[in-house]
């Protein structure tokens, strides 16, 4: 019974065994397919994700470079009757207002040209001969042929009307707009109606001259509570005057009184036949500029209002070429000048080294824009940004972006071309309106999303207003509306490399030495403790490191800078002295205490040296740096010799040691070999000190020589000290990078086959010789990629630099100054950037640049790595 | 084998050389941590002769070989007892310069392991780590060592090519040349032919024949035929114990110990 059961069991097992051999179970097959599928999909997803990020970045960035798009162009004739002297349009390009010389004001619907309002100002017998508007164009000053000046408001008021409050009896202007009583209603998305209403008010007059006012400029300065109205006039007698009006509110009566003071400026001293063509006044009335048709611009200095003087007379155009138009760009530092030869130039008022002027400043040509085909007839600046529109005698209407030095649009008048047309840019810089004297109006609307951005702006030297020379500047948010943001990525790329460079200077030697130490010199147990500890270092959040760097290390280093500098030299020396002291011990003693006691002694010697360095730091400063290192770095005291002495010392030591080895190496070896251990140790220590002394002498000699020939490190890689500096960043960032480099390099060294190491050791090589000549060359490719991975990490590192680098986008290698990296900029500015705005897109460009940089570093590293690898295995 | 715990004392019938012993291993015990790997080994390596260490895998023959130039030093938890004397001084004694010792004991490994350098640099490596930089000395050494290793004719025109471009047999002969370049007294060979084809093996064996006399050679081998062919004396080890040590012919034809007989006749191993 039991026998048969056993035999059937055996049979069944045999049968199942046979079955197992014949087929694979379905679940195994499915599992195999599934795993293959999932892995493939996963891999593809990774590729897609990386490419997707790239595509996303590019998509955000590309519109920066997009050229503008013309959206509309209208032309019609207004019934102005008389000469049009001024036009203004609102920011929605809905209502335009035109003023004729004898006082008729026409309000019209810009898209359709229909008249919606008509007023008549009473000028008496006088006729308007010149008009100037404040920056927003809505407050104007009118100059008359009888020498009077009157103020007026010609603008558009913007309110909102709910649908239920919409009045009846509206006339339809076009598909979008409806009008009633001169008001225009535009439905906006929310169901409300934007209500635009012309403001047409004529103010008081002021007699400033006995002659006709031929040119006028008008600015509103001061504060919004207590504005100061300044205007400069030029009369037909070529007299220039500046007037300032102050509005004072009588507290008792609530009455406003305007007091105007007019100053006559010194005569221009023009030769007969030369006519001034324009006048400009700055917002606080401390500068007046006059252009003349002999190609000169005159600059008055009015900082002392009671004592105005003609500060400068400068030829801006060739002989025989007259200045026909000029205007300030916003901020009033840049002067755009147009000539009858079609030239457009931008001048900055700068404090130069050798001015011929009375106030120490002069107008310097900063840019020459593309020339227009015919004489410039009018230049009108934008209310925001650095755009302006210029018209020429042949009907060309070109819109420029001055800083980026590009032409945004080249428009051509389609109607009658006249030389006396008036042009304006709409407040949002998204359109141009132009009116000829005869009342023919032409308007264009367009869209240029980022007019101020070109490749040259992002990566080239740009001469910004207020700067004395072209340069790379990053200043994405300006203090005031009139200052433009500056978007050069170069200082950020520079800062990124600077931070990475200084981090690598600290990280690479330490990490590689540590890797060699644990892979070649210690047994597995020590390695098993050290390696996880180094890896734990990596898990420290960089925000904590940055915090420590900024709040602990930076002030500490600042206070103890002398000691820190000394430490760089004292620590290696302390260790060397310790090593030599160990050498002099008798061999049995040395062997007995080889393990832990030696280690402890090393630690003690490090601590002791650090302590000595901290005591002697001040002495070092007194001895070498005239008592104050931070003062010394500014270059005001002392010479460059002491610092160069310190820098050159290690180099000199290597030269001296190499020379010694070359000359006396053999004899010295024989000598040492013939002695016992401790005597040899003493002799060797003596040799070391002698070499060090010689090296110090050599270093001092070279440093003095460098000073003699006029080289001073201050101003290049050493300059004035800032608390948040590259030294601190480099040090702490090295802390973050070391585990990366260490782990990878250690793995690479460790993966060198043991039989090579054994072969070298069996040849009688020391562990160091083995590491240096056999292990390192074989692992070179891995070690190199470890360094490059560390570099990649340092380049992309964010939190440490945000917190400790000071974030100053300056371009100097000075180890004691701050820096601003691409990644820190993105982290700082992106939360504040308006979505799809210029800054937003440029930050994405910064991200893309970072991406490309790391891509190039990694690719380069990989190529070099391949070469190393080839060499290691092929020679 | 059920009688593993019962061991008779080692049987000796060594063919002595005229020059006396090169190495004297006495009462040598070795532990890896708690595990003992060598038990009371006593043997004298004869100067100018080839001594083969044979035995089944794990019997401790490689361990013993690596003790002779202290290549085992870096192994964790290694502990030894007993002495190994070279010219009367104990290589495990206090204050022994291991680096200097290794220069007296050239070593050739199981797998050819030339460095990723040129042939020339491979051979001069033992001299360069010693600080020799003089070109003429280096050149002489390279030629001499390569001739000793019977490789000179094959590579003399491409001394600056990578050593890794050589065939396996050539690489191993290069390693022998490297080992003799530092002019050692003893050559330690750890299964030098196990990674080579029969033709290359034959060449190495010829080479060993030529080198013996100049150097005392200690060779670990798995191939009993090879031991029989090239060695003067053979030591049979089993489970860390030296079972029999003596004249190669006697070991292979008429061993004193039954276990030796079982092994050389292929009954186990």
PDB file of C-alpha atoms in Angstrom, chain A residues 274-443:
ATOM      1  CA  UNK A 274      21.938 130.333 -37.860  1.00  0.00           C
ATOM      2  CA  UNK A 275      18.587 129.431 -36.397  1.00  0.00           C
ATOM      3  CA  UNK A 276      17.955 127.432 -33.250  1.00  0.00           C
ATOM      4  CA  UNK A 277      15.645 124.555 -34.012  1.00  0.00           C
ATOM      5  CA  UNK A 278      14.655 123.159 -30.672  1.00  0.00           C
ATOM      6  CA  UNK A 279      14.884 123.449 -26.929  1.00  0.00           C
ATOM      7  CA  UNK A 280      14.784 120.897 -24.123  1.00  0.00           C
ATOM      8  CA  UNK A 281      14.595 121.289 -20.373  1.00  0.00           C
ATOM      9  CA  UNK A 282      15.180 118.638 -17.750  1.00  0.00           C
ATOM     10  CA  UNK A 283      12.521 117.743 -15.206  1.00  0.00           C
ATOM     11  CA  UNK A 284      14.081 119.646 -12.329  1.00  0.00           C
ATOM     12  CA  UNK A 285      15.083 122.467 -14.628  1.00  0.00           C
ATOM     13  CA  UNK A 286      18.801 122.182 -14.032  1.00  0.00           C
ATOM     14  CA  UNK A 287      19.681 121.647 -17.673  1.00  0.00           C
ATOM     15  CA  UNK A 288      18.562 123.285 -20.872  1.00  0.00           C
ATOM     16  CA  UNK A 289      19.631 122.132 -24.289  1.00  0.00           C
ATOM     17  CA  UNK A 290      19.261 124.040 -27.499  1.00  0.00           C
ATOM     18  CA  UNK A 291      19.810 122.644 -30.973  1.00  0.00           C
ATOM     19  CA  UNK A 292      20.716 124.746 -33.962  1.00  0.00           C
ATOM     20  CA  UNK A 293      20.741 124.249 -37.700  1.00  0.00           C
ATOM     21  CA  UNK A 294      24.522 124.630 -37.844  1.00  0.00           C
ATOM     22  CA  UNK A 295      24.954 121.210 -36.280  1.00  0.00           C
ATOM     23  CA  UNK A 296      25.581 122.369 -32.723  1.00  0.00           C
ATOM     24  CA  UNK A 297      23.904 121.569 -29.450  1.00  0.00           C
ATOM     25  CA  UNK A 298      24.206 124.080 -26.611  1.00  0.00           C
ATOM     26  CA  UNK A 299      23.989 122.987 -23.020  1.00  0.00           C
ATOM     27  CA  UNK A 300      23.144 125.330 -20.165  1.00  0.00           C
ATOM     28  CA  UNK A 301      23.982 124.434 -16.608  1.00  0.00           C
ATOM     29  CA  UNK A 302      21.274 125.700 -14.279  1.00  0.00           C
ATOM     30  CA  UNK A 303      22.121 123.920 -11.064  1.00  0.00           C
ATOM     31  CA  UNK A 304      22.673 127.351  -9.619  1.00  0.00           C
ATOM     32  CA  UNK A 305      19.338 128.786 -10.719  1.00  0.00           C
ATOM     33  CA  UNK A 306      20.353 132.399 -10.135  1.00  0.00           C
ATOM     34  CA  UNK A 307      23.540 132.062 -12.060  1.00  0.00           C
ATOM     35  CA  UNK A 308      22.908 130.061 -15.233  1.00  0.00           C
ATOM     36  CA  UNK A 309      25.794 129.493 -17.546  1.00  0.00           C
ATOM     37  CA  UNK A 310      26.350 128.100 -21.019  1.00  0.00           C
ATOM     38  CA  UNK A 311      28.330 125.031 -20.062  1.00  0.00           C
ATOM     39  CA  UNK A 312      28.991 123.392 -23.357  1.00  0.00           C
ATOM     40  CA  UNK A 313      28.717 123.894 -27.050  1.00  0.00           C
ATOM     41  CA  UNK A 314      29.179 120.714 -28.957  1.00  0.00           C
ATOM     42  CA  UNK A 315      29.129 119.872 -32.616  1.00  0.00           C
ATOM     43  CA  UNK A 316      26.981 116.810 -33.099  1.00  0.00           C
ATOM     44  CA  UNK A 317      26.706 116.808 -36.866  1.00  0.00           C
ATOM     45  CA  UNK A 318      29.082 117.371 -39.742  1.00  0.00           C
ATOM     46  CA  UNK A 319      29.646 120.830 -41.066  1.00  0.00           C
ATOM     47  CA  UNK A 320      26.663 121.981 -43.023  1.00  0.00           C
ATOM     48  CA  UNK A 321      24.335 119.529 -41.369  1.00  0.00           C
ATOM     49  CA  UNK A 322      21.756 120.940 -39.036  1.00  0.00           C
ATOM     50  CA  UNK A 323      20.104 119.460 -36.013  1.00  0.00           C
ATOM     51  CA  UNK A 324      16.445 119.240 -36.814  1.00  0.00           C
ATOM     52  CA  UNK A 325      14.976 117.403 -33.848  1.00  0.00           C
ATOM     53  CA  UNK A 326      15.970 116.255 -30.415  1.00  0.00           C
ATOM     54  CA  UNK A 327      14.406 114.721 -27.373  1.00  0.00           C
ATOM     55  CA  UNK A 328      15.284 113.138 -24.062  1.00  0.00           C
ATOM     56  CA  UNK A 329      14.568 109.507 -23.561  1.00  0.00           C
ATOM     57  CA  UNK A 330      12.859 108.710 -20.276  1.00  0.00           C
ATOM     58  CA  UNK A 331      15.212 109.373 -17.334  1.00  0.00           C
ATOM     59  CA  UNK A 332      16.519 112.396 -19.257  1.00  0.00           C
ATOM     60  CA  UNK A 333      20.065 111.094 -19.340  1.00  0.00           C
ATOM     61  CA  UNK A 334      20.010 110.146 -22.971  1.00  0.00           C
ATOM     62  CA  UNK A 335      19.596 112.803 -25.621  1.00  0.00           C
ATOM     63  CA  UNK A 336      18.433 111.681 -29.045  1.00  0.00           C
ATOM     64  CA  UNK A 337      19.478 114.020 -31.795  1.00  0.00           C
ATOM     65  CA  UNK A 338      18.256 113.922 -35.384  1.00  0.00           C
ATOM     66  CA  UNK A 339      19.832 115.805 -38.257  1.00  0.00           C
ATOM     67  CA  UNK A 340      18.757 116.913 -41.677  1.00  0.00           C
ATOM     68  CA  UNK A 341      21.077 114.243 -43.086  1.00  0.00           C
ATOM     69  CA  UNK A 342      18.920 111.564 -41.493  1.00  0.00           C
ATOM     70  CA  UNK A 343      21.387 110.712 -38.706  1.00  0.00           C
ATOM     71  CA  UNK A 344      20.080 109.662 -35.340  1.00  0.00           C
ATOM     72  CA  UNK A 345      22.498 109.782 -32.456  1.00  0.00           C
ATOM     73  CA  UNK A 346      22.272 109.304 -28.724  1.00  0.00           C
ATOM     74  CA  UNK A 347      24.340 111.435 -26.368  1.00  0.00           C
ATOM     75  CA  UNK A 348      24.999 110.866 -22.679  1.00  0.00           C
ATOM     76  CA  UNK A 349      26.074 113.600 -20.310  1.00  0.00           C
ATOM     77  CA  UNK A 350      29.096 112.116 -18.542  1.00  0.00           C
ATOM     78  CA  UNK A 351      31.783 113.138 -16.141  1.00  0.00           C
ATOM     79  CA  UNK A 352      34.824 112.450 -18.250  1.00  0.00           C
ATOM     80  CA  UNK A 353      38.441 112.845 -17.399  1.00  0.00           C
ATOM     81  CA  UNK A 354      39.272 115.994 -19.291  1.00  0.00           C
ATOM     82  CA  UNK A 355      36.207 118.054 -20.040  1.00  0.00           C
ATOM     83  CA  UNK A 356      36.468 121.457 -21.690  1.00  0.00           C
ATOM     84  CA  UNK A 357      33.229 122.445 -20.075  1.00  0.00           C
ATOM     85  CA  UNK A 358      32.569 124.648 -17.088  1.00  0.00           C
ATOM     86  CA  UNK A 359      30.684 122.054 -15.055  1.00  0.00           C
ATOM     87  CA  UNK A 360      33.036 119.119 -15.531  1.00  0.00           C
ATOM     88  CA  UNK A 361      30.624 117.110 -17.645  1.00  0.00           C
ATOM     89  CA  UNK A 362      30.258 116.724 -21.318  1.00  0.00           C
ATOM     90  CA  UNK A 363      27.973 115.227 -23.881  1.00  0.00           C
ATOM     91  CA  UNK A 364      29.440 112.023 -25.261  1.00  0.00           C
ATOM     92  CA  UNK A 365      28.055 110.170 -28.225  1.00  0.00           C
ATOM     93  CA  UNK A 366      27.041 106.754 -26.965  1.00  0.00           C
ATOM     94  CA  UNK A 367      25.232 105.319 -29.935  1.00  0.00           C
ATOM     95  CA  UNK A 368      24.618 106.008 -33.567  1.00  0.00           C
ATOM     96  CA  UNK A 369      21.391 104.510 -34.755  1.00  0.00           C
ATOM     97  CA  UNK A 370      20.626 103.389 -38.251  1.00  0.00           C
ATOM     98  CA  UNK A 371      20.415 106.349 -40.564  1.00  0.00           C
ATOM     99  CA  UNK A 372      17.065 107.341 -42.033  1.00  0.00           C
ATOM    100  CA  UNK A 373      16.761 108.006 -45.772  1.00  0.00           C
ATOM    101  CA  UNK A 374      16.000 111.722 -45.499  1.00  0.00           C
ATOM    102  CA  UNK A 375      16.140 114.619 -43.052  1.00  0.00           C
ATOM    103  CA  UNK A 376      14.673 113.864 -39.651  1.00  0.00           C
ATOM    104  CA  UNK A 377      11.561 115.916 -39.124  1.00  0.00           C
ATOM    105  CA  UNK A 378      10.375 114.803 -35.704  1.00  0.00           C
ATOM    106  CA  UNK A 379      11.440 112.553 -32.853  1.00  0.00           C
ATOM    107  CA  UNK A 380       9.015 111.489 -30.150  1.00  0.00           C
ATOM    108  CA  UNK A 381       9.960 109.386 -27.162  1.00  0.00           C
ATOM    109  CA  UNK A 382       7.949 106.674 -25.482  1.00  0.00           C
ATOM    110  CA  UNK A 383       6.461 107.296 -22.076  1.00  0.00           C
ATOM    111  CA  UNK A 384       7.948 104.086 -20.781  1.00  0.00           C
ATOM    112  CA  UNK A 385      11.000 102.285 -22.040  1.00  0.00           C
ATOM    113  CA  UNK A 386      13.639 103.464 -24.412  1.00  0.00           C
ATOM    114  CA  UNK A 387      11.721 103.430 -27.663  1.00  0.00           C
ATOM    115  CA  UNK A 388      11.264 106.469 -29.851  1.00  0.00           C
ATOM    116  CA  UNK A 389       9.703 107.181 -33.195  1.00  0.00           C
ATOM    117  CA  UNK A 390      11.414 109.285 -35.813  1.00  0.00           C
ATOM    118  CA  UNK A 391       9.960 110.613 -39.035  1.00  0.00           C
ATOM    119  CA  UNK A 392      11.802 111.862 -42.061  1.00  0.00           C
ATOM    120  CA  UNK A 393      11.054 114.164 -44.945  1.00  0.00           C
ATOM    121  CA  UNK A 394      10.221 111.282 -47.281  1.00  0.00           C
ATOM    122  CA  UNK A 395       7.425 109.934 -45.161  1.00  0.00           C
ATOM    123  CA  UNK A 396       9.360 107.177 -43.411  1.00  0.00           C
ATOM    124  CA  UNK A 397       8.218 106.463 -39.883  1.00  0.00           C
ATOM    125  CA  UNK A 398      10.751 104.326 -38.040  1.00  0.00           C
ATOM    126  CA  UNK A 399      10.359 103.033 -34.531  1.00  0.00           C
ATOM    127  CA  UNK A 400      13.631 102.480 -32.678  1.00  0.00           C
ATOM    128  CA  UNK A 401      14.597 100.772 -29.465  1.00  0.00           C
ATOM    129  CA  UNK A 402      17.547 102.832 -28.384  1.00  0.00           C
ATOM    130  CA  UNK A 403      19.309 100.615 -25.822  1.00  0.00           C
ATOM    131  CA  UNK A 404      19.120  97.489 -27.917  1.00  0.00           C
ATOM    132  CA  UNK A 405      20.014  99.637 -30.920  1.00  0.00           C
ATOM    133  CA  UNK A 406      17.425  98.076 -33.132  1.00  0.00           C
ATOM    134  CA  UNK A 407      14.722  99.277 -35.467  1.00  0.00           C
ATOM    135  CA  UNK A 408      11.452  97.757 -34.363  1.00  0.00           C
ATOM    136  CA  UNK A 409       9.428  98.912 -37.381  1.00  0.00           C
ATOM    137  CA  UNK A 410      10.058 100.668 -40.616  1.00  0.00           C
ATOM    138  CA  UNK A 411       6.727 102.202 -41.568  1.00  0.00           C
ATOM    139  CA  UNK A 412       5.935 104.278 -44.605  1.00  0.00           C
ATOM    140  CA  UNK A 413       3.257 106.943 -44.784  1.00  0.00           C
ATOM    141  CA  UNK A 414       0.599 106.028 -47.257  1.00  0.00           C
ATOM    142  CA  UNK A 415      -0.948 109.467 -47.625  1.00  0.00           C
ATOM    143  CA  UNK A 416       0.492 112.837 -48.499  1.00  0.00           C
ATOM    144  CA  UNK A 417       4.033 113.231 -47.321  1.00  0.00           C
ATOM    145  CA  UNK A 418       4.697 116.481 -45.530  1.00  0.00           C
ATOM    146  CA  UNK A 419       7.755 117.581 -43.640  1.00  0.00           C
ATOM    147  CA  UNK A 420       5.857 119.199 -40.813  1.00  0.00           C
ATOM    148  CA  UNK A 421       3.999 116.225 -39.416  1.00  0.00           C
ATOM    149  CA  UNK A 422       3.690 115.466 -35.708  1.00  0.00           C
ATOM    150  CA  UNK A 423       4.338 111.924 -34.498  1.00  0.00           C
ATOM    151  CA  UNK A 424       3.637 110.207 -31.222  1.00  0.00           C
ATOM    152  CA  UNK A 425       4.028 106.775 -29.679  1.00  0.00           C
ATOM    153  CA  UNK A 426       1.035 105.443 -27.805  1.00  0.00           C
ATOM    154  CA  UNK A 427       1.609 105.158 -24.062  1.00  0.00           C
ATOM    155  CA  UNK A 428       2.026 101.408 -24.164  1.00  0.00           C
ATOM    156  CA  UNK A 429       4.552 101.680 -26.973  1.00  0.00           C
ATOM    157  CA  UNK A 430       2.296  99.556 -29.121  1.00  0.00           C
ATOM    158  CA  UNK A 431       1.432 102.011 -31.826  1.00  0.00           C
ATOM    159  CA  UNK A 432       2.328 105.184 -33.637  1.00  0.00           C
ATOM    160  CA  UNK A 433       0.022 108.075 -34.554  1.00  0.00           C
ATOM    161  CA  UNK A 434       0.994 110.774 -36.952  1.00  0.00           C
ATOM    162  CA  UNK A 435      -0.797 113.925 -38.088  1.00  0.00           C
ATOM    163  CA  UNK A 436       0.188 116.298 -40.811  1.00  0.00           C
ATOM    164  CA  UNK A 437      -0.486 120.001 -40.548  1.00  0.00           C
ATOM    165  CA  UNK A 438      -3.350 119.625 -42.940  1.00  0.00           C
ATOM    166  CA  UNK A 439      -5.194 117.304 -40.570  1.00  0.00           C
ATOM    167  CA  UNK A 440      -4.434 113.980 -42.205  1.00  0.00           C
ATOM    168  CA  UNK A 441      -4.029 111.378 -39.474  1.00  0.00           C
ATOM    169  CA  UNK A 442      -2.374 108.004 -39.900  1.00  0.00           C
ATOM    170  CA  UNK A 443      -2.076 105.438 -37.119  1.00  0.00           C
TER     171      UNK A 443
END
